[in-house]
Structure formats: structure tokens, C-alpha cells
Amino acid sequence: MQPRKVIIDTDPGQDDAIAIMLALASPEEIDLLGITTVAGNVPLSLTEKNARIVCELAGKPQTLVFAGCDRPLSRPLITAEHVHGKTGLDGPVLPDPEMPLQSQHGVDFIIESLRTAPAKTITLCLLGPLTNIASGLLKAPDIADRIEEIVMMGGAYFEVGNITPSAEFNIYVDPEAADIIFKSGIPITVMPLDITHKALVTKPRNEAFRDLGTPVGTATAEMTNFFERFDKEKYGSAGAPLHDPCVTAYLIEPELFTGRFVNVMIETTSELTMGMTVADWWNVTNRPANATFMNDIDADGFFALLTERLGRL
Ligand code: BDR
Ligand code: CA
């Protein structure tokens, strides 16, 4: 099988960093065309830098990294330093990157890549707020038909919200962008909090990263050690949830995940429930299904895959 051509759009973030490293460790399945960065967990100047730090940590400094949008489509930026720390990658001490940031805007890279490749041969992996992709669709509506699939981390149904009582962070930061994506007709696979809150870095799983005995293994253990404190305090959970790596794991071993093809709509008007992903899980409306919304994960299989792949870097 040929590897899938993939663009990762991201706001690193420790869990984004691990998702990127999983992709970089898996060239048989993932042909990473480039990484576009967006403002989210921390401002754009940090997310683009963090993406480069992670590529260098993984020993892949030739990876193309682009800066995209520095704020949501029509709202002020909300960030998540309370989860990810001041740099977004708090935990390990990692050197500043030497590899260059590409001069092309991330949105233009996405548009150009989709227009020059054969139609439906590029998958977009979305790990942050959806601003870059929505901007691309606004600027170049023709790209919608050229995207093979969107696989994204965002939203929640049974788990409801992590940034507000009813919304997940990536959707809440730019609900108008999410609304555009879910109405686009592009095939969408969603990794919501319903599964990422089951992908927890327990102590033995953290030790397995550390036991790799490599810079990547040590940094992964230190990153997850740092950002587990937030979820432990808030939910009493057993460790850090690996939200974004579910996206890249899905591209490698889709059978680790199960879900339903349902209608998903985004709340963009009510302040109370802004950014809610209203999934018609029980099929109580006539709204057409537009997304495969996951609700279960083989967590042991996921961590076995992740640890084995990180060990390759
Ligand atoms: C999402 O928000 C960010 O904090 C994480 O990187 C993940 O993409 C989880 O709600
Ligand atoms: Ca993220």
C-alpha cells in the first residue's frame, strides 16, 4: 500500500507534538507533505516554533513547516496556557530550532498542494482550531472537492466540554471555522473528547515512553508528566489524555477506533453553548449524516502502537 499523503494542521501543544512524532515515525503509512501551524493553545509565534522544535527532536529537520492564521476568523484568540504551560510545550527543556520556517503562508500551501495533486489524494489532519482550513475554503472553494478526507481532533458528545461546560477547546476557539468545515461536504472523521479521555497516559504507559531510553522517549514522558496535572485536578483522571495522537494513530491503524456516521452541527450563536458539537447520536432528526464521530478506542492497542513507533525515532 502506498502511504497516504497528509498535511498536518496544528497548534503544538504537547499532545500535538506527540501526534506529529507518531506521523514522522510512520513513513510507510503517512507521507507528510508539510505541517501548517495555527494560533490555538498558544499564539502563532510559539506554535510555529514548537512545530519546528518537534521536527528537530524527531530527527526530521527537512520537514516543511508553515505559519498560518494568527487568530480565529472573527473572534479574539483564546489560548490554553493553563493546560500546556507558557511555551505550549512545557515539560522537557528543548533547544530552539535551527530549521527554517517556510516563507509561504500555511493557507496558501494547503490550497496549492490540493490544487496541484490529483483530486482526493490528500488527507488533512486537523489538531487545533479549524481556522486555516476554513480560510482555505473561503479563499479557494474549489479545494473542497479535492480533499480526500479530514481527520480531526475536536468536539465531544457524551463528554460535552473541556473549555466550557458544553464545548471542546479546538471548536470553541473558532466555531465559525468549524461550522464551515462541517457544512462543506468533505468526508470528516472526528476524534472527540469521548475517546481522547480514554487515551490516558497512566504511570506504566509513561514509564514505557521513558524506558525507550531515547531523546524522543524522554521528552514524551516529560511532556505528558507536565500536562497531566490539569486533567488529574479537573477530572481526577489517571493521566494526561493524548487527544491529538488519536488522529495520526487513526491513519495508521483505523481499527483501533469505533464510532457512528451521524449528523454534526456547530453552535455559533448561543453564548451559553457556543462551540458545542451537536451530534445526532440517536438519529432523532432528519439531518443528513456528515461525519464519522468516534466514541470508543482500544487504548492498550493505541499505546502499544504509539510506544513502538516513537521507539523508531
Ligand atoms: C485539544 O485542545 C488542545 O488543548 C489540545 O492540543 C487538543 O488539540 C483538546 O481539547
Ligand atoms: Ca492541539
XYZ file of C-alpha atoms and ligand atoms in Angstrom:
324
model
C 0.000 0.000 0.000
C 1.189 3.490 -0.863
C 1.444 5.824 2.150
C -1.347 8.402 2.458
C -0.415 11.963 1.523
C -1.080 14.086 4.577
C -0.905 17.717 5.712
C -0.962 18.208 9.480
C -2.514 21.450 10.714
C -1.622 22.029 14.349
C -1.114 24.280 17.400
C 1.571 22.459 19.427
C 0.800 21.706 22.378
C 2.361 18.595 23.974
C -0.296 16.261 22.561
C 0.093 17.833 19.105
C 3.846 17.236 19.426
C 3.306 13.528 20.101
C 0.837 13.311 17.198
C 3.435 14.858 14.864
C 6.165 12.494 16.070
C 3.881 9.485 15.525
C 3.382 10.636 11.917
C 7.090 11.267 11.376
C 7.853 7.786 12.708
C 5.431 6.139 10.263
C 6.545 6.822 6.664
C 5.092 3.509 5.432
C 1.601 4.785 6.193
C 1.983 8.580 6.229
C 3.678 10.710 3.570
C 3.823 14.034 5.418
C 3.758 16.818 2.802
C 4.037 19.590 5.376
C 2.923 20.970 8.709
C 0.819 24.131 8.863
C 0.516 25.901 12.184
C -2.302 27.945 13.650
C -2.902 30.046 16.745
C -4.579 27.987 19.457
C -3.010 26.501 22.564
C -0.527 29.395 22.412
C -0.067 32.260 19.918
C 1.153 31.528 16.374
C 4.723 32.725 17.015
C 5.025 29.864 19.524
C 3.072 27.173 17.671
C 5.200 27.546 14.528
C 8.361 27.473 16.633
C 7.142 24.464 18.602
C 6.382 22.548 15.398
C 9.982 23.073 14.306
C 11.321 22.082 17.743
C 9.364 18.828 17.490
C 10.611 18.046 13.953
C 14.179 18.521 15.111
C 13.585 16.397 18.212
C 12.307 13.659 15.889
C 15.416 13.985 13.709
C 13.379 15.260 10.732
C 14.601 18.843 10.152
C 13.782 18.602 6.435
C 10.045 18.675 7.219
C 8.273 21.710 5.731
C 6.703 23.896 8.443
C 4.460 26.869 7.603
C 2.816 29.574 9.692
C -0.882 30.039 9.036
C -3.540 32.205 10.671
C -2.714 34.092 13.844
C -6.310 34.480 15.016
C -9.770 32.964 14.545
C -11.931 34.055 11.578
C -13.998 36.601 13.509
C -13.163 36.434 17.213
C -10.327 37.290 19.542
C -7.927 34.402 20.179
C -8.386 32.259 23.305
C -5.313 30.289 24.363
C -4.697 27.409 26.801
C -1.502 28.150 28.713
C -3.334 26.884 31.810
C -3.096 23.408 30.259
C 0.070 23.483 28.148
C 2.254 26.000 30.014
C 3.708 29.306 28.896
C 5.550 27.934 25.862
C 2.859 25.409 24.900
C 5.485 22.678 25.158
C 6.351 22.961 28.847
C 7.922 19.899 30.426
C 11.169 18.994 28.666
C 13.930 21.510 28.016
C 14.392 21.503 24.248
C 16.718 23.652 22.118
C 15.447 26.459 19.901
C 15.026 25.215 16.313
C 17.582 25.822 13.592
C 15.481 24.565 10.680
C 13.734 27.319 8.735
C 10.109 28.351 8.767
C 8.819 28.290 5.155
C 8.023 31.747 3.767
C 4.729 30.714 2.120
C 1.581 31.279 4.208
C 0.193 27.998 5.559
C -3.222 28.551 3.976
C -1.624 29.086 0.548
C 0.437 25.923 0.992
C -2.747 23.953 1.678
C -4.500 25.452 -1.378
C -1.531 24.932 -3.689
C -0.950 21.357 -2.516
C -4.583 20.428 -3.088
C -4.716 22.100 -6.500
C -1.524 20.538 -7.831
C -2.042 16.949 -6.580
C -4.602 14.636 -8.221
C -8.067 15.174 -6.688
C -8.827 13.275 -3.462
C -5.276 12.202 -2.773
C -4.502 14.462 0.208
C -5.845 13.971 3.735
C -5.915 16.873 6.168
C -5.153 16.091 9.818
C -6.509 18.882 11.991
C -5.153 19.084 15.528
C -6.078 22.639 16.525
C -8.714 25.309 15.881
C -10.019 24.977 12.313
C -9.103 28.485 11.140
C -6.531 27.591 8.463
C -8.715 25.091 6.634
C -11.803 27.298 6.839
C -9.768 30.221 5.481
C -8.589 27.987 2.638
C -12.175 27.025 1.800
C -13.254 30.685 1.849
C -10.359 31.751 -0.374
C -10.484 28.772 -2.755
C -13.860 26.962 -2.568
C -12.721 24.568 -5.339
C -10.413 22.745 -2.888
C -13.378 21.172 -1.034
C -13.821 18.573 -3.775
C -10.097 17.835 -3.862
C -9.681 16.770 -0.202
C -9.648 13.003 0.312
C -10.689 13.198 3.974
C -10.466 15.414 7.034
C -9.437 13.572 10.209
C -9.673 15.917 13.163
C -9.495 16.155 16.927
C -12.331 18.263 18.242
C -15.713 18.322 19.878
C -17.463 15.946 22.240
C -20.876 14.393 22.669
C -21.089 12.348 25.908
C -18.106 14.191 27.436
C -19.644 17.556 26.487
C -16.901 20.150 27.084
C -13.457 20.914 28.483
C -13.119 24.685 27.949
C -16.779 25.488 28.742
C -19.458 23.163 30.155
C -20.577 22.492 26.592
C -17.622 22.994 24.241
C -14.288 21.432 23.453
C -11.301 23.786 23.038
C -10.496 23.398 19.299
C -14.106 24.037 18.276
C -14.721 26.744 20.869
C -11.750 28.859 19.761
C -13.143 29.218 16.236
C -16.740 27.967 15.996
C -17.373 29.820 12.714
C -14.452 27.943 11.143
C -15.780 24.628 12.477
C -19.226 25.448 11.099
C -17.719 25.925 7.621
C -15.927 22.558 7.817
C -18.961 20.588 8.977
C -21.120 22.130 6.234
C -18.504 21.594 3.499
C -19.484 18.121 2.300
C -15.895 16.912 2.773
C -15.659 13.400 4.324
C -14.896 14.003 8.026
C -13.707 11.668 10.778
C -13.846 13.151 14.285
C -11.821 12.169 17.350
C -13.811 13.869 20.138
C -13.168 14.026 23.887
C -15.360 10.904 24.139
C -12.391 8.846 23.007
C -9.438 11.055 23.886
C -10.457 10.971 27.550
C -9.944 7.197 27.316
C -6.419 7.579 25.855
C -4.789 8.320 29.203
C -1.064 8.214 29.936
C -1.134 6.104 33.095
C 2.064 5.677 35.092
C 3.109 2.413 33.369
C 2.477 3.976 29.954
C 4.580 6.992 30.896
C 7.348 4.670 32.091
C 7.207 2.802 28.791
C 7.968 6.089 26.975
C 10.854 6.809 29.349
C 12.169 3.258 29.009
C 12.707 3.815 25.293
C 15.906 5.461 26.502
C 15.954 7.938 23.599
C 15.621 11.749 23.499
C 12.135 11.292 21.960
C 11.068 8.810 24.658
C 12.347 11.004 27.487
C 10.784 14.180 26.075
C 7.447 12.400 25.558
C 7.468 11.223 29.193
C 8.338 14.736 30.382
C 5.660 16.375 28.235
C 2.921 14.035 29.439
C 4.135 14.406 33.045
C 3.700 18.157 32.692
C 0.274 18.347 31.160
C -1.356 15.531 33.121
C -1.662 17.798 36.171
C -4.509 19.743 34.556
C -6.713 16.717 33.806
C -5.827 14.993 37.068
C -7.016 18.027 39.031
C -10.059 18.666 36.869
C -11.395 15.177 36.144
C -9.485 13.041 38.653
C -8.234 11.087 35.625
C -5.352 8.622 35.680
C -3.036 10.688 33.462
C -2.693 13.033 30.508
C -5.217 12.500 27.684
C -3.480 12.069 24.318
C -6.064 13.936 22.265
C -4.255 14.698 19.019
C -2.261 11.450 18.594
C -5.632 9.712 18.089
C -5.763 11.464 14.707
C -2.426 10.212 13.422
C -2.959 6.765 15.010
C -6.211 6.512 13.044
C -4.279 6.924 9.789
C -2.015 4.038 10.757
C -4.439 1.629 12.486
C -8.065 2.722 11.920
C -9.382 -0.467 13.522
C -8.346 0.894 16.944
C -11.369 3.225 16.771
C -15.132 2.740 16.545
C -17.888 5.267 16.030
C -21.012 6.221 14.120
C -21.705 8.139 10.911
C -24.019 10.895 12.162
C -25.044 14.495 11.628
C -22.870 17.005 13.485
C -23.670 20.708 13.670
C -21.817 23.510 15.417
C -23.420 26.051 17.730
C -22.363 29.541 16.618
C -24.996 31.845 18.120
C -25.814 30.924 21.738
C -23.230 32.345 24.161
C -24.209 29.666 26.678
C -23.372 26.718 24.423
C -21.029 28.392 21.905
C -18.897 25.864 20.007
C -20.933 22.831 21.059
C -20.738 19.900 18.617
C -24.382 18.879 18.380
C -24.101 15.260 17.243
C -27.326 13.466 16.352
C -26.051 10.302 18.028
C -29.511 8.772 18.445
C -30.682 9.743 14.959
C -33.623 11.805 16.211
C -33.586 14.310 13.339
C -33.713 14.039 9.564
C -30.459 15.935 9.222
C -28.110 14.095 6.866
C -25.033 12.407 8.335
C -21.875 14.386 7.628
C -19.187 12.943 9.916
C -17.932 9.719 11.444
C -17.909 10.553 15.144
C -15.793 8.145 17.195
C -16.819 7.018 20.645
C -14.506 4.142 21.516
C -10.823 3.338 21.334
C -8.697 0.277 22.022
C -6.489 2.229 24.434
C -3.969 -0.587 25.033
C -3.586 -1.097 21.291
C -3.202 2.650 20.799
C -0.406 2.930 23.386
C 1.321 -0.187 22.045
C 1.357 1.378 18.559
C 2.480 4.778 19.837
C 5.307 3.455 22.001
C 6.583 1.138 19.283
C 6.569 3.930 16.681
C 8.184 6.546 18.929
C 10.898 3.972 19.552
C 11.776 4.144 15.847
C 12.797 7.821 16.056
C -7.488 19.930 22.172
O -7.173 21.227 22.654
C -5.794 21.353 22.859
O -5.568 21.802 24.141
C -5.164 20.019 22.578
O -3.935 20.173 21.894
C -6.183 19.297 21.727
O -5.995 19.563 20.354
C -8.214 19.165 23.264
O -9.395 19.809 23.624
Ca -3.963 20.630 19.505
